[in-house]
Short mmCIF file of C-alpha atoms in Angstrom, two decimals:
data_model
loop_
_atom_site.label_atom_id
_atom_site.label_comp_id
_atom_site.label_asym_id
_atom_site.label_seq_id
_atom_site.Cartn_x
_atom_site.Cartn_y
_atom_site.Cartn_z
CA UNK A 1 -50.39 12.10 -83.61
CA UNK A 2 -53.10 14.23 -85.19
CA UNK A 3 -56.65 13.87 -83.91
CA UNK A 4 -58.09 14.69 -87.33
CA UNK A 5 -61.32 12.89 -88.19
CA UNK A 6 -61.44 12.25 -91.93
CA UNK A 7 -64.70 12.93 -93.77
CA UNK A 8 -65.87 11.01 -96.89
CA UNK A 9 -65.59 14.11 -99.07
CA UNK A 10 -61.97 14.63 -98.03
CA UNK A 11 -60.91 11.08 -98.83
CA UNK A 12 -62.76 11.21 -102.16
CA UNK A 13 -61.01 14.47 -103.02
CA UNK A 14 -57.63 12.89 -102.26
CA UNK A 15 -58.45 9.77 -104.31
CA UNK A 16 -59.38 11.89 -107.33
CA UNK A 17 -56.59 14.41 -106.82
CA UNK A 18 -54.70 13.28 -109.91
CA UNK A 19 -57.53 14.54 -112.11
CA UNK A 20 -56.61 18.15 -111.33
CA UNK A 21 -52.91 17.40 -111.93
CA UNK A 22 -53.70 15.76 -115.26
CA UNK A 23 -55.81 18.74 -116.32
CA UNK A 24 -52.90 21.10 -115.68
CA UNK A 25 -50.55 18.73 -117.49
CA UNK A 26 -52.89 18.55 -120.49
CA UNK A 27 -53.02 22.33 -120.62
CA UNK A 28 -49.24 22.40 -120.93
CA UNK A 29 -48.93 19.34 -123.20
CA UNK A 30 -51.45 20.67 -125.75
CA UNK A 31 -49.82 24.10 -125.81
CA UNK A 32 -53.01 25.70 -124.53
CA UNK A 33 -51.40 27.46 -121.57
CA UNK A 34 -48.50 28.64 -123.71
CA UNK A 35 -50.97 30.06 -126.23
CA UNK A 36 -52.74 31.96 -123.47
CA UNK A 37 -49.40 33.53 -122.55
CA UNK A 38 -49.88 35.51 -125.78
CA UNK A 39 -53.23 36.85 -124.56
CA UNK A 40 -56.86 35.84 -123.87
CA UNK A 41 -58.60 33.53 -126.34
CA UNK A 42 -61.82 31.56 -126.63
CA UNK A 43 -61.80 27.74 -126.91
CA UNK A 44 -62.74 27.63 -130.63
CA UNK A 45 -59.84 29.93 -131.50
CA UNK A 46 -57.47 27.93 -129.31
CA UNK A 47 -58.64 24.69 -130.91
CA UNK A 48 -58.07 26.03 -134.43
CA UNK A 49 -54.67 27.48 -133.57
CA UNK A 50 -53.42 24.36 -131.79
CA UNK A 51 -55.09 21.66 -133.88
CA UNK A 52 -57.32 20.50 -131.00
CA UNK A 53 -60.84 19.14 -130.96
CA UNK A 54 -63.18 22.03 -130.19
CA UNK A 55 -65.22 20.05 -127.64
CA UNK A 56 -62.08 18.88 -125.89
CA UNK A 57 -60.55 22.36 -125.79
CA UNK A 58 -63.75 23.80 -124.31
CA UNK A 59 -63.91 21.09 -121.63
CA UNK A 60 -60.26 21.62 -120.70
CA UNK A 61 -60.68 25.40 -120.45
CA UNK A 62 -63.75 24.97 -118.26
CA UNK A 63 -61.86 22.59 -115.95
CA UNK A 64 -58.80 24.83 -115.69
CA UNK A 65 -61.12 27.75 -114.92
CA UNK A 66 -62.92 25.74 -112.22
CA UNK A 67 -59.50 24.97 -110.69
CA UNK A 68 -58.65 28.67 -110.58
CA UNK A 69 -55.88 28.40 -113.18
CA UNK A 70 -57.75 30.46 -115.78
CA UNK A 71 -59.95 33.52 -115.67
CA UNK A 72 -63.10 33.77 -117.81
CA UNK A 73 -64.08 37.01 -119.53
CA UNK A 74 -67.61 38.09 -120.38
CA UNK A 75 -67.00 37.41 -124.08
CA UNK A 76 -66.20 33.76 -123.34
CA UNK A 77 -62.45 34.12 -123.75
CA UNK A 78 -60.05 32.74 -121.15
CA UNK A 79 -56.86 34.21 -119.70
CA UNK A 80 -54.22 32.84 -117.35
CA UNK A 81 -54.81 33.60 -113.67
CA UNK A 82 -52.48 36.17 -112.07
CA UNK A 83 -48.97 34.88 -111.48
CA UNK A 84 -49.15 32.04 -114.01
CA UNK A 85 -47.79 33.96 -117.01
CA UNK A 86 -44.19 33.67 -115.78
CA UNK A 87 -44.66 30.08 -114.64
CA UNK A 88 -46.32 28.66 -117.77
CA UNK A 89 -44.53 30.63 -120.48
CA UNK A 90 -41.90 28.24 -121.90
CA UNK A 91 -39.58 31.19 -122.59
CA UNK A 92 -39.78 32.64 -119.08
CA UNK A 93 -36.72 32.31 -116.79
CA UNK A 94 -39.18 31.26 -114.05
CA UNK A 95 -40.96 28.69 -116.23
CA UNK A 96 -42.13 25.44 -114.64
CA UNK A 97 -43.33 24.00 -117.94
CA UNK A 98 -40.70 21.26 -118.07
CA UNK A 99 -41.43 20.26 -114.48
CA UNK A 100 -45.11 19.87 -115.37
CA UNK A 101 -44.20 17.85 -118.46
CA UNK A 102 -41.89 15.62 -116.41
CA UNK A 103 -44.70 14.94 -113.94
CA UNK A 104 -46.98 14.08 -116.88
CA UNK A 105 -44.41 11.57 -118.14
CA UNK A 106 -44.56 9.81 -114.76
CA UNK A 107 -48.34 9.42 -114.47
CA UNK A 108 -48.38 6.00 -116.09
CA UNK A 109 -45.57 4.74 -113.86
CA UNK A 110 -47.27 5.95 -110.68
CA UNK A 111 -50.47 4.16 -111.68
CA UNK A 112 -48.50 0.93 -111.09
CA UNK A 113 -47.33 1.82 -107.59
CA UNK A 114 -49.26 -1.06 -105.99
CA UNK A 115 -47.42 -3.56 -108.25
CA UNK A 116 -44.08 -2.00 -107.31
CA UNK A 117 -44.89 -2.19 -103.61
CA UNK A 118 -45.97 -5.84 -103.91
CA UNK A 119 -42.94 -6.92 -105.93
CA UNK A 120 -40.24 -4.52 -104.82
CA UNK A 121 -39.49 -3.91 -108.51
CA UNK A 122 -39.57 -0.79 -110.68
CA UNK A 123 -41.91 -0.52 -113.65
CA UNK A 124 -39.14 -1.30 -116.15
CA UNK A 125 -38.60 -4.65 -114.41
CA UNK A 126 -42.33 -5.38 -114.19
CA UNK A 127 -42.94 -5.38 -117.92
CA UNK A 128 -46.33 -4.67 -119.52
CA UNK A 129 -49.23 -3.98 -117.11
CA UNK A 130 -51.49 -6.97 -116.41
CA UNK A 131 -54.96 -7.24 -117.88
CA UNK A 132 -57.58 -5.48 -115.78
CA UNK A 133 -60.07 -8.19 -114.77
CA UNK A 134 -61.70 -6.37 -111.86
CA UNK A 135 -62.38 -2.95 -113.38
CA UNK A 136 -66.11 -3.45 -113.90
CA UNK A 137 -66.62 -4.78 -110.39
CA UNK A 138 -64.67 -1.81 -109.03
CA UNK A 139 -66.95 0.51 -111.00
CA UNK A 140 -70.23 -0.93 -109.73
CA UNK A 141 -69.01 -1.14 -106.14
CA UNK A 142 -67.59 2.39 -106.28
CA UNK A 143 -70.98 3.65 -107.48
CA UNK A 144 -72.57 1.67 -104.66
CA UNK A 145 -70.29 3.19 -102.03
CA UNK A 146 -70.85 6.75 -103.28
CA UNK A 147 -74.62 6.23 -103.36
CA UNK A 148 -74.60 4.90 -99.80
CA UNK A 149 -73.35 8.30 -98.71
CA UNK A 150 -75.91 10.22 -100.75
CA UNK A 151 -79.12 8.23 -100.45
CA UNK A 152 -80.03 8.32 -96.72
CA UNK A 153 -82.65 10.97 -96.00
CA UNK A 154 -83.15 11.84 -99.67
CA UNK A 155 -86.57 10.18 -99.97
CA UNK A 156 -88.21 12.92 -97.90
CA UNK A 157 -86.67 15.64 -100.03
CA UNK A 158 -87.97 13.96 -103.19
CA UNK A 159 -91.44 13.82 -101.67
CA UNK A 160 -91.75 10.04 -101.93
CA UNK A 161 -94.83 8.56 -100.30
CA UNK A 162 -96.34 5.21 -99.37
CA UNK A 163 -98.23 3.61 -102.24
CA UNK A 164 -96.11 5.21 -104.95
CA UNK A 165 -94.14 3.30 -107.57
CA UNK A 166 -90.60 4.35 -108.47
CA UNK A 167 -88.20 3.43 -111.27
CA UNK A 168 -84.47 3.73 -110.58
CA UNK A 169 -83.34 3.96 -114.20
CA UNK A 170 -79.75 2.88 -114.77
CA UNK A 171 -79.59 2.21 -111.04
CA UNK A 172 -76.88 -0.48 -111.03
CA UNK A 173 -76.62 -1.83 -107.47
CA UNK A 174 -79.92 -0.13 -106.64
CA UNK A 175 -78.76 1.71 -103.53
CA UNK A 176 -81.16 4.58 -104.07
CA UNK A 177 -84.26 2.47 -104.72
CA UNK A 178 -83.45 0.15 -101.83
CA UNK A 179 -82.78 3.02 -99.42
CA UNK A 180 -85.97 4.79 -100.50
CA UNK A 181 -87.92 1.57 -99.84
CA UNK A 182 -86.34 1.34 -96.38
CA UNK A 183 -87.37 4.90 -95.57
CA UNK A 184 -90.85 4.91 -97.13
CA UNK A 185 -93.03 1.96 -96.07
CA UNK A 186 -95.36 0.94 -98.87
CA UNK A 187 -93.17 2.36 -101.65
CA UNK A 188 -92.63 -0.11 -104.50
CA UNK A 189 -89.61 0.25 -106.74
CA UNK A 190 -87.84 -1.27 -109.73
CA UNK A 191 -84.15 -0.97 -110.64
CA UNK A 192 -83.53 -1.07 -114.39
CA UNK A 193 -80.00 -1.77 -115.62
CA UNK A 194 -77.89 -4.08 -117.74
CA UNK A 195 -77.97 -7.80 -116.82
CA UNK A 196 -74.36 -7.67 -115.61
CA UNK A 197 -75.33 -5.43 -112.69
CA UNK A 198 -77.84 -7.91 -111.27
CA UNK A 199 -75.29 -9.58 -108.96
CA UNK A 200 -74.31 -6.21 -107.50
CA UNK A 201 -77.99 -5.43 -106.91
CA UNK A 202 -78.40 -8.75 -105.14
CA UNK A 203 -75.38 -8.02 -102.94
CA UNK A 204 -76.87 -4.67 -101.94
CA UNK A 205 -80.44 -5.95 -101.51
CA UNK A 206 -79.27 -8.31 -98.78
CA UNK A 207 -78.52 -5.26 -96.60
CA UNK A 208 -81.97 -3.63 -96.82
CA UNK A 209 -85.14 -4.41 -94.91
CA UNK A 210 -87.34 -3.03 -97.70
CA UNK A 211 -85.75 -5.18 -100.41
CA UNK A 212 -88.85 -7.35 -100.89
CA UNK A 213 -90.55 -4.30 -102.45
CA UNK A 214 -87.73 -3.66 -104.94
CA UNK A 215 -87.31 -5.74 -108.08
CA UNK A 216 -84.55 -5.81 -110.67
CA UNK A 217 -85.38 -5.35 -114.36
CA UNK A 218 -82.60 -6.41 -116.72
CA UNK A 219 -82.36 -4.53 -120.00
CA UNK A 220 -80.78 -1.81 -122.07
CA UNK A 221 -82.49 1.56 -121.71
CA UNK A 222 -81.76 2.37 -125.34
CA UNK A 223 -84.17 -0.29 -126.61
CA UNK A 224 -85.65 -2.12 -123.60
CA UNK A 225 -89.13 -1.68 -122.14
CA UNK A 226 -89.15 0.16 -118.83
CA UNK A 227 -92.45 -1.13 -117.52
CA UNK A 228 -94.67 1.17 -115.50
CA UNK A 229 -96.23 3.63 -115.57
CA UNK A 230 -94.52 5.00 -112.46
CA UNK A 231 -95.22 7.83 -110.06
CA UNK A 232 -91.53 8.73 -109.93
CA UNK A 233 -88.55 8.06 -112.20
CA UNK A 234 -85.11 8.58 -110.65
CA UNK A 235 -82.06 8.89 -112.93
CA UNK A 236 -78.81 9.26 -111.03
CA UNK A 237 -75.45 9.93 -112.69
CA UNK A 238 -76.44 8.42 -116.03
CA UNK A 239 -76.70 11.39 -118.40
CA UNK A 240 -73.02 12.32 -118.18
CA UNK A 241 -72.10 9.09 -119.97
CA UNK A 242 -74.09 10.09 -123.06
CA UNK A 243 -74.09 12.82 -125.68
CA UNK A 244 -76.99 15.30 -125.95
CA UNK A 245 -78.99 13.27 -128.49
CA UNK A 246 -78.84 10.11 -126.39
CA UNK A 247 -79.72 12.09 -123.25
CA UNK A 248 -82.77 13.50 -124.97
CA UNK A 249 -83.86 10.02 -126.05
CA UNK A 250 -83.44 8.73 -122.50
CA UNK A 251 -85.41 11.60 -120.97
CA UNK A 252 -88.12 11.11 -123.61
CA UNK A 253 -88.33 7.46 -122.61
CA UNK A 254 -88.39 8.26 -118.90
CA UNK A 255 -91.15 10.81 -119.42
CA UNK A 256 -93.14 8.22 -121.34
CA UNK A 257 -92.88 5.83 -118.39
CA UNK A 258 -94.43 8.35 -115.98
CA UNK A 259 -98.05 8.48 -114.92
CA UNK A 260 -99.85 11.80 -115.52
CA UNK A 261 -98.73 14.05 -112.67
CA UNK A 262 -95.62 11.92 -112.13
CA UNK A 263 -92.20 13.36 -111.38
CA UNK A 264 -88.81 12.85 -112.99
CA UNK A 265 -85.76 13.51 -110.83
CA UNK A 266 -82.27 13.69 -112.32
CA UNK A 267 -79.16 13.72 -110.14
CA UNK A 268 -76.00 14.81 -111.92
CA UNK A 269 -72.70 16.61 -111.48
CA UNK A 270 -74.34 19.85 -112.59
CA UNK A 271 -71.88 22.05 -114.47
CA UNK A 272 -71.72 25.82 -114.02
CA UNK A 273 -69.18 27.09 -116.54
CA UNK A 274 -69.54 30.73 -115.44
CA UNK A 275 -69.53 30.66 -111.62
CA UNK A 276 -68.49 27.17 -110.54
CA UNK A 277 -68.88 26.50 -106.82
CA UNK A 278 -67.07 23.17 -107.11
CA UNK A 279 -64.39 22.05 -109.63
CA UNK A 280 -65.68 18.48 -109.72
CA UNK A 281 -68.31 18.74 -112.53
CA UNK A 282 -65.77 20.35 -114.85
CA UNK A 283 -63.12 17.75 -114.05
CA UNK A 284 -65.69 15.00 -114.45
CA UNK A 285 -66.42 16.28 -117.96
CA UNK A 286 -62.78 15.54 -118.82
CA UNK A 287 -63.22 12.07 -117.34
CA UNK A 288 -66.11 11.54 -119.77
CA UNK A 289 -63.99 12.88 -122.65
CA UNK A 290 -61.43 10.20 -121.79
CA UNK A 291 -63.82 7.30 -121.18
CA UNK A 292 -66.86 7.78 -123.45
CA UNK A 293 -67.52 8.62 -127.10
CA UNK A 294 -69.73 11.65 -126.39
CA UNK A 295 -70.30 11.98 -122.63
CA UNK A 296 -69.97 15.26 -120.77
CA UNK A 297 -71.20 17.17 -117.74
CA UNK A 298 -74.41 19.15 -118.29
CA UNK A 299 -75.69 22.44 -116.94
CA UNK A 300 -78.98 22.69 -115.08
CA UNK A 301 -80.41 24.58 -118.07
CA UNK A 302 -79.41 21.77 -120.45
CA UNK A 303 -81.01 19.10 -118.25
CA UNK A 304 -84.15 21.20 -117.84
CA UNK A 305 -84.19 21.59 -121.62
CA UNK A 306 -84.17 17.82 -122.11
CA UNK A 307 -87.17 17.61 -119.78
CA UNK A 308 -89.10 20.39 -121.47
CA UNK A 309 -88.57 18.92 -124.94
CA UNK A 310 -89.88 15.62 -123.53
CA UNK A 311 -93.13 17.36 -122.61
CA UNK A 312 -92.45 17.80 -118.90
CA UNK A 313 -93.34 21.02 -117.11
CA UNK A 314 -91.96 23.05 -114.21
CA UNK A 315 -88.46 21.76 -114.96
CA UNK A 316 -85.98 23.42 -112.63
CA UNK A 317 -82.77 23.02 -110.66
CA UNK A 318 -83.58 22.03 -107.09
CA UNK A 319 -80.11 22.68 -105.65
CA UNK A 320 -77.21 20.48 -104.58
CA UNK A 321 -77.95 17.02 -103.25
CA UNK A 322 -75.89 17.91 -100.20
CA UNK A 323 -74.74 21.41 -99.20
CA UNK A 324 -71.39 22.18 -100.78
CA UNK A 325 -71.31 18.90 -102.70
CA UNK A 326 -70.76 18.45 -106.46
CA UNK A 327 -74.03 16.63 -107.20
CA UNK A 328 -77.26 18.47 -107.91
CA UNK A 329 -80.94 17.70 -108.52
CA UNK A 330 -83.16 18.69 -111.43
CA UNK A 331 -86.92 18.09 -111.29
CA UNK A 332 -89.66 17.97 -113.93
CA UNK A 333 -93.34 16.96 -113.84
CA UNK A 334 -95.61 15.25 -116.33
CA UNK A 335 -98.78 17.25 -116.94
CA UNK A 336 -102.01 15.82 -115.59
CA UNK A 337 -104.59 14.92 -118.18
#
């Protein structure tokens, strides 16, 4: 038997592995890869030629580039990576296009593997898939589990100090605020999120010794009052669920909740469409295309721009949350009066 010790990042990568497969399959299904067999092209031209949404075509090209399947030219056009012309050209004798399409046809069936294992039946015997009653709980607890791996030790990097007040905006289970309170005696915090996340916050609070200094504020950040003012506002993995206009409104609101001299920290899957160090932000953008009306991954410059338009200063990218990881930090400060 192997003595391999699995790391959280490795298991996460395996769990999300189908995202990369689906991106390749979408490239073939939309005709995008076949079109690139005719020569390099930019996403707007590909979208017009193939009848695709321009935003969707751009996101897909960025993801395929991050996966190493495409090359990006200085003019913004994309080309197939070396060796793929013969494999993704439908007319090539070496084409694997139909294999990719066959795998795409099977994605829905494989998503029901657990049902097949439990019943011993194939999907045709199972009938329509059952209603998903646990999806929201899975979401909140998945966000909790990911945050538990990110939050420890982060308070020191953010410069949090005793006596400060912090708002964890859109914090769900509140792992970050609760962990910060554990690590910084005297820090007071509030977690602001929809009422439905309160029970997940309560579950998590029971694990933390600093929980008595963290309160839950139920509301909708689009129209609810955030309280404050606060020394620090922390927004983790919220912006990607919104379009640019909604992100700007949220950052405006967060800036308004800061004390003069206060700091806004944003943690996101920061996208680098030119020199990606990690494919995850680009793949996550496709996840937002699938699951939200206008969500996407944002570049550090775009997030800094939201901050600057909200009146914050010294907005800048502070690097990845963890070395080599897909999440990054952007910081902005409210001017002192």
